[in-house]
Each structure stands twice: as C-alpha cells, then as structure tokens.
Amino acid sequence: MCGEGKGGFPLAEHHTRKKRSPAGPREAALEVLLRVEEQGAYSGLALHGVLTDTELSRPDKALATELAYGTIQRLNSIDYVLSARVKGWPRKVEPWVRCLLRLSYYQLRWLERIPAHAAVDEAVRIAKKRGHAGISGLVNGVLRGIVREGAAVAVPTGLPAAERISLAHSHPLWLVERWIAAYGEPTAEAMCEANNEPPHASVRVNRLRTTREKLLSEMEEAGLNASISSLSADAVVAVKAGSLAETPWFREGLLTVQDESSMLVAAAADPKPGMTVLDCCAAPGGKSTHLAEIMQNRGRVIANDVHPHKRALIDNQKERLGLEIVETMISDALALPDLLPPQSMDVVLLDAPCSGFGVIRRKPEIKWNKTEQDIAGLAELQGRLLRSAAALVKPGGTLVYSTCTIAPEENEQSVRRFLAEFPEFSLNPEWPAEVLRPLRERGVVNGSFSGMVQLLPHHFGSDGFFIARMRRGD
C-alpha cells in the first residue's frame, strides 16, 4: 500500500505499472507527461510515439498535443495552485495522479472551449480506470473545488519582478532573473509570454524546384491559412496546417520544415555557387541543404555530424530535395582539423550544441531540465568547437557561429572570447540585404550592426537564435 497525503492522496510509488494503450486525448496526453517526467523523454518524441500508437481522430490528436505541451509550459503556475490543495504536492503524490491533475487543471484554466464538467468527468473516469474509487473521489473533489472557487492563478501582489514573471508566465525563477539582468524587465517578460504561445509552422521553399509565390498559391488553393514570412525570404508560414511533412509538397522536395530564425543562418553565411562549405554539426540536415540550395546545387557542401545514426537523416533530406553536392561525414567536430585539409573551406558553419532556451516554445521541458551549470559547461565546449572550426577557414573565408539559445555566455560572450584569442578573425557586418532588412525594420539591429544578432522569441514569433558572421583576414 502506498502512503497517503492530505485527503488520502496516494504518495509516490516506485513499482512499474502495466502499460495501457491511451483511449482518448487526455489519456494520450497523460502518457506523454509520464514519459517526460519519469523517463526524461523529449516532449516532441514522446508525443509522436504515443500518437503513432493510437487511433485518435485528428481533432483528438490536436487536443492531446495541446494538453501535453500546455501542461509542461505552465508547470510552475499549475503546481502553485495545486500545492495549496494537495498536501505534499508534488513529490509525495504518485506520478500518474499528479500528471492527471496537472493536465486537468490546465484545461480548466486555459482551454475555455472545453466545458469544465467535461474536463472533470474525464479526469474522474481516468482515475477510476487507473486507480481505485478513493483516488477518483479525491480527483473529483480537488477539481470541483477549483471550478467552484475559480481557476485563475492568483499572483500575490508586491512580489519582486522576477518572482512575479516566474509565477505569471511559468518560467524558472533563476532563468527569469538572468533574462532581466541581460535584457531588462519588459523584454524578459515579453520573452516568457512569447514562450507560452503555440508555435506556428514554417517551411523553407526549395527554390531549385519551385518559387515561394507558386507554393503559397498552391497552399491557399488547398485551403491552408498560409502567408509569406516577415523574417525570411525563403519562408512560408502556415497556421493550423497540420503536419506539412506529410504533404505532397514535402514528398516532392518542394519544401523543408524549418523555423524562420534557423533559415537566417545559411542566408547570413551567403555561400556562392562553386564554393566548398563545411557544416560542422549538421544533423538533421536543414542548414546543410539550405546552403546547397543557395549555392544552386553547384560546389561542395560537407555535412558532418558526430552521430552515425543521423547520417541517414541528412542523406534522406538531400535526396528528397535533389541536392547532389551535399556529402555526409561522420566525425566529432573537434577532430575535423585532423581529417580535412587546413584552411581549405570558403565557408564554415558551426551551429553549436547549446542550452536551447530559444526553442522553449517547441520544447517546453527545456526550461525545467536545464541549469546554470549546463550553460557554463556548454560555453566551454562551444569555445573548443570554435577553435576547431577556425582552423579550416581559408584566408578571406567566412566562419558562421550560431545557436538556438539566448544565454549571453553561449553567444556574444563566446564570440568575443574567440575573437580575442584569434585576432586574424573579425566580425563581418556585410550580410545580404534581404537578411538585414526585416531585422532593421523591427529594430532588432541598428545602424551600428557589428555582424552578430540575437533574435528573441517575441521579435517575430519564431525561435530565439544567435548568429555571428566572421571573416578570416587574407
């Protein structure tokens, strides 16, 4: 028998439960939350695995997706409310019960289109199915109490700014404090708010096979709510379009699913046809194939990655897009100077491993799983990778460094440390005009643009990204 918390709530158990196939969107979301919490799974992979094993309708899959992502996004606020109602919350409550209560409260607070009684009834049904009558009664009591008293998160007045933002927008306090220190309170709050918005879908047009205008017209004819991107000249944005990777346009190699911010990396590198280009950390191949498209499939793009099993991801991408100049290579990026001729590349792209705080909207568990110690360790690795990549840039060549994070230690500070150590490199502000234009119009960069940019998630509703372009002296 497990122990019980306030009101008889079951304390955490450590035995293994028998696997159950999710019978509805809430059970599917519950399974995703359990995999993330107990196994450390990535939310996207867990969701894909669960939904693949179910026969849910498209609307039910959409609901399961919203429940899973939304619950993880709002975890801080959810636990604040439930901790006042459940003794020992959350650690002394059995994992499946706390996940069920969390996703149920998320519905009551943030999904107005779902009647409160439906959310409560479904939670009780699942509790009866997985547990015993006592548990279902307790779940029923907690949720009906929330309905009766109001589901809004009551943020106490007079909190310091970081605590208020942390609770209102559900981000770890330490992360909010860092962002306030780096960007100021209004920007930090805007970033946190943007991270809780659902991500929109964006695709990169393969200009070797079609035009953006033609693809956009076809999408509109198919009934999709699509528009051109305000950030990338290669992008089309779609709202509530389902999986664009399951469309004929994708199968025929007319598009690649990629975030708009990520598209700026290859565009800023500005490789020319006939060049030799290296992508040091290439999987799954989005930036490598974009480089090849910009080069009009003329020249050589070496797409390297450390993981052998990811070679197929890159190979599949290049074949689908019809890009013969992409060559895959498997190596630790730190070892590349021993495997490739020194100073032999016109362009070297290092899209470095990072803390990922720019993609919280897509991977909400990141904000709960990462620590300040992770940032310090990653910054040290990034420095080593930059030194390795630099050895391969030819005189007059270009080195592009990018991350999908917004931690200054991993971005601007990493670049400044590198430039101090390698004075033969300098920042290069001569980016293509079409890349800089939207950044200037939105005020992201100004007239004193140095050659590096920090995109934040609220700037364009895209991922947070850092990009620096450097030139090696002749």
Coordinates of C-alpha atoms in Angstrom, one line a residue:
M1 CA 0.0 0.0 0.0
C2 CA 1.3 3.5 -0.8
G3 CA 1.1 6.1 1.9
E4 CA -1.4 9.0 1.6
G5 CA -1.1 12.7 1.6
K6 CA -3.8 15.3 2.6
G7 CA -7.2 13.9 2.0
G8 CA -5.9 10.5 1.3
F9 CA -3.9 11.3 -1.8
P10 CA -1.6 8.4 -2.8
L11 CA 2.1 9.0 -2.2
A12 CA 4.6 8.4 -4.9
E13 CA 5.0 4.7 -5.9
H14 CA 8.1 3.2 -7.3
H15 CA 6.8 0.0 -8.8
T16 CA 6.2 -0.5 -12.5
R17 CA 2.7 -0.2 -13.8
K18 CA 1.3 -2.2 -16.6
K19 CA 1.3 -0.4 -19.9
R20 CA -2.0 0.8 -21.2
S21 CA -3.0 2.0 -24.7
P22 CA -4.4 5.5 -24.5
A23 CA -8.1 5.5 -25.2
G24 CA -8.6 9.2 -25.7
P25 CA -6.8 12.6 -26.0
R26 CA -6.5 13.1 -22.2
E27 CA -5.1 9.6 -21.7
A28 CA -2.7 10.2 -24.5
A29 CA -1.5 13.5 -23.0
L30 CA -1.2 11.8 -19.6
E31 CA 1.1 9.1 -21.1
V32 CA 3.3 11.8 -22.7
L33 CA 3.6 13.7 -19.5
L34 CA 4.6 10.5 -17.6
R35 CA 7.3 9.7 -20.2
V36 CA 8.7 13.2 -19.9
E37 CA 8.6 13.2 -16.1
E38 CA 9.7 9.6 -15.4
Q39 CA 12.0 8.8 -18.3
G40 CA 13.3 12.3 -19.2
A41 CA 11.9 11.9 -22.7
Y42 CA 11.7 14.8 -25.1
S43 CA 8.1 16.0 -25.3
G44 CA 8.0 16.0 -29.1
L45 CA 9.4 12.5 -29.4
A46 CA 7.1 11.2 -26.6
L47 CA 4.1 12.8 -28.2
H48 CA 5.0 11.3 -31.6
G49 CA 5.4 7.9 -30.1
V50 CA 2.1 8.0 -28.2
L51 CA 0.0 9.4 -31.1
T52 CA 1.5 6.8 -33.5
D53 CA 0.3 4.0 -31.3
T54 CA -3.3 5.4 -31.0
E55 CA -6.2 5.6 -33.5
L56 CA -7.3 9.1 -32.4
S57 CA -9.1 11.4 -34.8
R58 CA -7.2 14.5 -36.0
P59 CA -9.1 16.8 -33.6
D60 CA -8.4 14.4 -30.7
K61 CA -4.7 14.3 -31.6
A62 CA -4.7 18.1 -31.7
L63 CA -6.2 18.2 -28.2
A64 CA -3.7 15.7 -26.8
T65 CA -0.9 17.8 -28.3
E66 CA -2.2 21.0 -26.7
L67 CA -2.8 19.3 -23.3
A68 CA 0.7 17.8 -23.2
Y69 CA 2.6 20.9 -24.4
G70 CA 0.4 23.3 -22.5
T71 CA 0.8 21.4 -19.2
I72 CA 4.6 21.4 -19.4
Q73 CA 4.6 25.1 -20.4
R74 CA 2.5 26.1 -17.5
L75 CA 4.0 23.7 -14.9
N76 CA 5.1 26.4 -12.4
S77 CA 1.7 28.1 -12.3
I78 CA -0.1 24.8 -12.2
D79 CA 1.9 23.5 -9.3
Y80 CA 1.5 26.8 -7.4
V81 CA -2.3 26.3 -7.4
L82 CA -2.3 22.6 -6.7
S83 CA 0.2 22.9 -3.9
A84 CA -2.4 24.8 -1.9
R85 CA -4.9 22.0 -2.3
V86 CA -2.8 18.8 -2.1
K87 CA -0.6 18.1 0.9
G88 CA 2.9 17.0 -0.1
W89 CA 2.5 18.3 -3.7
P90 CA 4.1 17.4 -5.9
R91 CA 6.7 14.9 -4.7
K92 CA 4.6 12.9 -2.4
V93 CA 1.9 12.3 -4.9
E94 CA 2.0 9.3 -7.3
P95 CA 3.3 10.4 -10.7
W96 CA 0.3 9.5 -12.8
V97 CA -2.0 11.2 -10.3
R98 CA -0.1 14.5 -10.3
C99 CA 0.2 14.4 -14.1
L100 CA -3.6 13.8 -14.4
L101 CA -4.3 16.7 -12.0
R102 CA -1.9 19.0 -13.8
L103 CA -3.4 18.4 -17.3
S104 CA -6.9 18.7 -15.9
Y105 CA -6.2 22.0 -14.2
Y106 CA -4.6 23.2 -17.4
Q107 CA -7.9 22.6 -19.2
L108 CA -9.9 24.4 -16.5
R109 CA -7.7 27.4 -16.6
W110 CA -6.5 27.8 -20.2
L111 CA -8.9 25.9 -22.5
E112 CA -12.1 27.9 -22.5
R113 CA -13.7 25.9 -25.3
I114 CA -13.8 22.7 -23.1
P115 CA -16.7 22.7 -20.6
A116 CA -15.5 22.4 -17.0
H117 CA -17.7 19.5 -16.4
A118 CA -16.2 17.6 -19.3
A119 CA -12.7 18.1 -18.0
V120 CA -13.7 17.0 -14.5
D121 CA -15.7 14.0 -15.7
E122 CA -12.9 12.7 -17.9
A123 CA -10.3 13.1 -15.1
V124 CA -12.5 11.1 -12.8
R125 CA -13.1 8.4 -15.4
I126 CA -9.3 8.1 -16.0
A127 CA -8.7 8.0 -12.2
K128 CA -11.2 5.1 -11.8
K129 CA -9.6 3.3 -14.7
R130 CA -6.1 3.6 -13.4
G131 CA -6.6 3.6 -9.7
H132 CA -9.4 3.0 -7.2
A133 CA -12.6 4.7 -6.1
G134 CA -10.8 6.6 -3.3
I135 CA -8.4 8.2 -5.8
S136 CA -11.2 9.1 -8.2
G137 CA -13.1 10.7 -5.4
L138 CA -10.2 12.8 -4.4
V139 CA -9.5 13.9 -8.0
N140 CA -13.2 14.8 -8.3
G141 CA -13.0 16.8 -5.1
V142 CA -9.9 18.8 -6.0
L143 CA -11.1 19.7 -9.5
R144 CA -14.6 20.6 -8.5
G145 CA -13.2 22.8 -5.7
I146 CA -11.2 24.6 -8.4
V147 CA -14.2 25.0 -10.6
R148 CA -16.3 26.3 -7.7
E149 CA -13.7 28.8 -6.4
G150 CA -12.3 29.9 -9.8
A151 CA -9.4 28.5 -11.8
A152 CA -7.3 31.7 -12.3
V153 CA -3.8 31.8 -10.9
A154 CA -3.9 34.5 -8.1
V155 CA -0.4 36.1 -8.3
P156 CA 0.3 37.8 -4.9
T157 CA 0.7 41.5 -5.1
G158 CA 4.0 43.1 -4.2
L159 CA 6.3 40.3 -5.5
P160 CA 9.7 41.2 -6.9
A161 CA 9.6 41.5 -10.7
A162 CA 11.4 38.2 -11.3
E163 CA 9.1 36.2 -8.9
R164 CA 6.0 37.8 -10.5
I165 CA 7.1 37.0 -14.0
S166 CA 8.2 33.5 -13.0
L167 CA 4.7 32.7 -11.5
A168 CA 2.6 34.5 -14.0
H169 CA 4.3 33.2 -17.1
S170 CA 5.6 29.9 -15.6
H171 CA 9.4 30.0 -16.0
P172 CA 12.1 29.0 -13.5
L173 CA 13.0 31.9 -11.2
W174 CA 16.7 31.6 -11.9
L175 CA 16.1 31.9 -15.7
V176 CA 13.9 34.9 -15.3
E177 CA 16.5 36.6 -13.1
R178 CA 19.1 36.0 -15.8
W179 CA 17.0 37.4 -18.6
I180 CA 16.1 40.5 -16.5
A181 CA 19.8 41.1 -15.9
A182 CA 20.6 40.6 -19.6
Y183 CA 17.7 42.3 -21.3
G184 CA 15.7 44.3 -18.7
E185 CA 12.3 43.5 -17.1
P186 CA 9.9 44.4 -20.1
T187 CA 11.9 42.3 -22.5
A188 CA 12.3 39.4 -20.1
E189 CA 8.5 39.4 -19.6
A190 CA 7.8 39.6 -23.3
M191 CA 10.1 36.6 -23.9
C192 CA 8.4 34.5 -21.2
E193 CA 5.0 35.4 -22.6
A194 CA 6.0 34.5 -26.1
N195 CA 7.4 31.1 -25.0
N196 CA 3.9 30.1 -23.9
E197 CA 2.3 30.8 -27.3
P198 CA 1.8 27.9 -29.7
P199 CA 4.5 27.8 -32.4
H200 CA 3.4 28.4 -35.9
A201 CA 4.5 26.1 -38.8
S202 CA 7.0 27.5 -41.2
V203 CA 8.6 25.9 -44.3
R204 CA 11.6 26.7 -46.5
V205 CA 10.9 26.8 -50.2
N206 CA 13.3 24.8 -52.4
R207 CA 13.9 27.5 -55.0
L208 CA 15.6 24.9 -57.2
R209 CA 12.2 23.3 -57.8
T210 CA 9.6 26.0 -57.3
T211 CA 9.0 29.6 -56.2
R212 CA 7.7 30.9 -53.0
E213 CA 4.8 32.6 -54.8
K214 CA 3.8 29.3 -56.6
L215 CA 4.0 27.3 -53.4
L216 CA 2.0 29.9 -51.5
S217 CA -0.7 29.9 -54.2
E218 CA -1.0 26.1 -54.1
M219 CA -1.3 26.1 -50.3
E220 CA -4.0 28.7 -50.4
E221 CA -5.9 26.7 -53.1
A222 CA -5.7 23.7 -50.8
G223 CA -7.4 25.7 -48.1
L224 CA -4.4 26.4 -45.9
N225 CA -4.0 29.6 -44.0
A226 CA -0.6 30.5 -45.3
S227 CA 1.4 33.7 -45.8
I228 CA 4.9 34.8 -46.7
S229 CA 7.3 35.2 -43.8
S230 CA 8.2 38.7 -42.5
L231 CA 11.6 37.4 -41.4
S232 CA 13.0 35.1 -44.1
A233 CA 12.8 35.5 -47.9
D234 CA 12.7 31.7 -48.2
A235 CA 9.9 31.0 -45.8
V236 CA 6.1 30.4 -45.9
V237 CA 4.2 30.5 -42.6
A238 CA 1.1 28.3 -42.1
V239 CA -1.4 28.4 -39.2
K240 CA -3.2 25.2 -38.1
A241 CA -1.9 23.4 -41.2
G242 CA -1.3 20.0 -39.6
S243 CA 1.9 18.2 -40.4
L244 CA 3.4 19.8 -43.6
A245 CA 5.9 16.9 -43.6
E246 CA 3.1 14.7 -44.7
T247 CA 2.1 16.7 -47.8
P248 CA 2.9 16.1 -51.5
W249 CA 4.9 19.3 -51.4
F250 CA 7.3 17.7 -48.9
R251 CA 7.5 14.4 -50.6
E252 CA 8.2 16.1 -54.0
G253 CA 11.1 18.1 -52.4
L254 CA 9.4 21.5 -52.8
L255 CA 9.8 22.4 -49.2
T256 CA 11.6 21.7 -45.9
V257 CA 10.0 22.1 -42.5
Q258 CA 12.3 24.6 -40.7
D259 CA 11.9 27.6 -38.3
E260 CA 12.2 31.0 -39.8
S261 CA 15.1 32.0 -37.5
S262 CA 17.0 28.9 -38.4
M263 CA 16.8 29.8 -42.1
L264 CA 18.7 33.0 -41.4
V265 CA 21.9 31.1 -40.6
A266 CA 22.6 29.8 -44.1
A267 CA 21.3 33.0 -45.6
A268 CA 23.8 35.0 -43.5
A269 CA 26.6 32.7 -44.5
D270 CA 25.8 33.7 -48.1
P271 CA 27.8 30.9 -49.8
K272 CA 28.3 31.3 -53.6
P273 CA 27.9 28.6 -56.3
G274 CA 31.1 26.6 -56.7
M275 CA 32.4 27.2 -53.1
T276 CA 33.5 24.5 -50.7
V277 CA 31.4 24.7 -47.5
L278 CA 31.5 22.8 -44.2
D279 CA 28.6 22.3 -41.8
C280 CA 30.3 21.0 -38.6
C281 CA 27.2 19.8 -36.7
A282 CA 24.8 19.2 -39.5
A283 CA 22.1 16.7 -38.4
P284 CA 19.2 16.6 -39.3
G285 CA 20.4 18.5 -42.4
G286 CA 18.3 21.6 -42.6
K287 CA 21.1 24.1 -42.8
S288 CA 23.3 21.9 -45.0
T289 CA 20.6 21.5 -47.6
H290 CA 19.8 25.3 -47.3
L291 CA 23.4 26.1 -48.1
A292 CA 23.3 23.8 -51.1
E293 CA 20.1 25.4 -52.4
I294 CA 21.6 28.9 -52.0
M295 CA 24.6 27.6 -54.0
Q296 CA 22.3 26.4 -56.7
N297 CA 23.5 22.9 -56.3
R298 CA 26.9 23.8 -57.5
G299 CA 30.1 23.3 -55.5
R300 CA 30.5 21.1 -52.4
V301 CA 28.8 21.0 -49.0
I302 CA 30.3 18.7 -46.4
A303 CA 27.6 17.9 -43.8
N304 CA 29.3 16.4 -40.8
D305 CA 27.8 15.1 -37.6
V306 CA 29.1 13.1 -34.6
H307 CA 26.2 10.6 -34.5
P308 CA 26.4 7.8 -37.1
H309 CA 22.7 7.0 -36.9
K310 CA 22.0 10.6 -38.1
R311 CA 23.7 10.2 -41.4
A312 CA 20.5 8.7 -42.9
L313 CA 18.6 11.8 -41.8
I314 CA 20.9 14.0 -43.8
D315 CA 21.1 11.6 -46.8
N316 CA 17.3 11.4 -46.9
Q317 CA 17.0 15.2 -46.9
K318 CA 19.4 15.7 -49.7
E319 CA 17.9 13.0 -51.9
R320 CA 14.4 14.3 -51.3
L321 CA 15.5 17.8 -52.3
G322 CA 17.6 16.7 -55.3
L323 CA 20.9 18.1 -53.9
E324 CA 23.9 16.2 -55.3
I325 CA 26.5 18.5 -53.8
V326 CA 25.9 17.5 -50.2
E327 CA 28.4 14.9 -48.8
T328 CA 27.8 13.4 -45.4
M329 CA 30.6 12.7 -43.0
I330 CA 30.7 11.2 -39.5
S331 CA 33.2 12.7 -37.0
D332 CA 33.4 14.6 -33.7
A333 CA 33.6 18.2 -34.8
L334 CA 36.6 18.7 -32.6
A335 CA 38.5 16.1 -34.8
L336 CA 37.7 17.8 -38.1
P337 CA 41.1 19.6 -38.4
D338 CA 42.8 16.2 -38.3
L339 CA 40.6 14.9 -41.1
L340 CA 40.3 17.8 -43.5
P341 CA 43.0 20.0 -45.1
P342 CA 43.8 23.1 -43.0
Q343 CA 42.4 26.4 -44.2
S344 CA 40.5 24.7 -47.1
M345 CA 36.9 25.9 -46.7
D346 CA 35.4 29.0 -48.2
V347 CA 32.6 28.9 -45.5
V348 CA 32.5 27.0 -42.2
L349 CA 29.2 26.9 -40.3
L350 CA 29.2 25.9 -36.7
D351 CA 25.7 25.5 -35.4
A352 CA 26.9 24.6 -31.9
P353 CA 25.3 22.4 -29.2
C354 CA 23.6 24.7 -26.8
S355 CA 21.2 25.1 -23.9
G356 CA 18.3 25.5 -26.3
F357 CA 16.5 28.3 -24.5
G358 CA 15.4 29.8 -27.8
V359 CA 13.2 26.9 -28.6
I360 CA 11.2 26.6 -25.3
R361 CA 8.0 27.2 -27.3
R362 CA 8.6 23.9 -29.2
K363 CA 10.3 22.0 -26.4
P364 CA 8.9 23.4 -23.1
E365 CA 10.6 20.8 -20.9
I366 CA 13.9 22.6 -21.6
K367 CA 13.2 25.4 -19.1
W368 CA 12.6 22.9 -16.3
N369 CA 15.5 20.5 -17.2
K370 CA 18.4 22.9 -17.8
T371 CA 20.5 24.5 -15.1
E372 CA 23.0 27.4 -14.8
Q373 CA 25.8 24.7 -14.6
D374 CA 24.7 23.4 -18.0
I375 CA 25.3 26.9 -19.5
A376 CA 28.8 27.1 -18.2
G377 CA 29.7 23.7 -19.4
L378 CA 28.2 24.3 -22.9
A379 CA 30.1 27.6 -23.2
E380 CA 33.4 25.8 -22.6
L381 CA 32.5 23.2 -25.3
Q382 CA 31.5 25.9 -27.7
G383 CA 34.8 27.7 -27.3
R384 CA 36.7 24.5 -28.2
L385 CA 34.4 23.9 -31.2
L386 CA 35.0 27.4 -32.5
R387 CA 38.8 27.0 -32.2
S388 CA 38.5 23.7 -34.2
A389 CA 36.2 25.2 -36.9
A390 CA 38.5 28.2 -37.3
A391 CA 41.4 26.0 -38.4
L392 CA 39.5 25.0 -41.5
V393 CA 38.6 28.5 -42.8
K394 CA 40.7 29.7 -45.7
P395 CA 42.2 33.3 -45.8
G396 CA 39.4 35.6 -46.7
G397 CA 36.8 32.9 -45.9
T398 CA 33.8 33.1 -43.6
L399 CA 33.1 31.5 -40.2
V400 CA 29.4 31.5 -39.1
Y401 CA 28.6 30.6 -35.5
S402 CA 25.0 30.0 -34.4
T403 CA 23.0 28.7 -31.5
C404 CA 19.3 28.3 -30.7
T405 CA 19.7 29.8 -27.3
I406 CA 19.6 33.3 -25.7
A407 CA 22.2 32.9 -23.0
P408 CA 24.9 35.6 -23.5
E409 CA 27.7 33.3 -22.2
E410 CA 27.0 30.9 -25.1
N411 CA 26.5 33.6 -27.7
E412 CA 28.1 37.1 -27.7
Q413 CA 30.5 36.3 -24.9
S414 CA 31.6 33.1 -26.7
V415 CA 32.3 35.1 -29.9
R416 CA 34.2 37.9 -28.0
R417 CA 36.4 35.3 -26.3
F418 CA 37.1 33.7 -29.6
L419 CA 38.0 36.9 -31.4
A420 CA 40.3 37.9 -28.5
E421 CA 42.2 34.6 -29.0
F422 CA 42.2 34.7 -32.8
P423 CA 42.8 38.3 -33.9
E424 CA 43.0 37.1 -37.6
F425 CA 39.2 36.8 -37.4
S426 CA 36.9 39.8 -37.2
L427 CA 33.1 40.3 -37.2
N428 CA 31.7 40.8 -40.7
P429 CA 28.6 43.0 -40.9
E430 CA 28.3 42.6 -44.7
W431 CA 25.2 40.4 -44.6
P432 CA 22.9 40.1 -47.5
A433 CA 20.5 43.0 -47.7
E434 CA 17.4 40.7 -47.7
V435 CA 18.6 39.2 -44.4
L436 CA 19.2 42.5 -42.7
R437 CA 16.1 44.4 -44.0
P438 CA 13.5 42.8 -41.7
L439 CA 15.9 42.9 -38.7
R440 CA 16.3 46.7 -39.2
E441 CA 12.6 47.3 -39.7
R442 CA 11.8 45.5 -36.5
G443 CA 14.6 47.3 -34.6
V444 CA 16.5 44.1 -33.8
V445 CA 19.6 45.6 -35.3
N446 CA 20.5 49.2 -35.9
G447 CA 22.9 51.3 -37.9
S448 CA 25.9 50.2 -35.9
F449 CA 25.3 46.5 -36.7
S450 CA 28.6 44.6 -36.0
G451 CA 28.0 41.3 -37.6
M452 CA 26.1 39.4 -34.9
V453 CA 22.5 39.3 -33.9
Q454 CA 20.4 37.9 -31.1
L455 CA 16.9 37.1 -32.1
L456 CA 14.4 36.8 -29.2
P457 CA 11.2 34.7 -29.3
H458 CA 8.9 37.7 -29.3
H459 CA 10.6 39.6 -32.2
F460 CA 9.0 37.6 -34.9
G461 CA 7.2 34.8 -33.1
S462 CA 10.0 32.5 -34.2
D463 CA 12.7 30.6 -32.3
G464 CA 15.3 32.5 -30.3
F465 CA 18.5 32.4 -32.3
F466 CA 22.0 33.8 -32.2
I467 CA 24.1 34.3 -35.4
A468 CA 27.6 35.7 -35.8
R469 CA 29.4 36.0 -39.1
M470 CA 33.2 36.4 -39.0
R471 CA 35.8 36.8 -41.7
R472 CA 39.4 35.5 -41.7
G473 CA 41.9 38.0 -42.8
D474 CA 43.7 37.5 -46.1

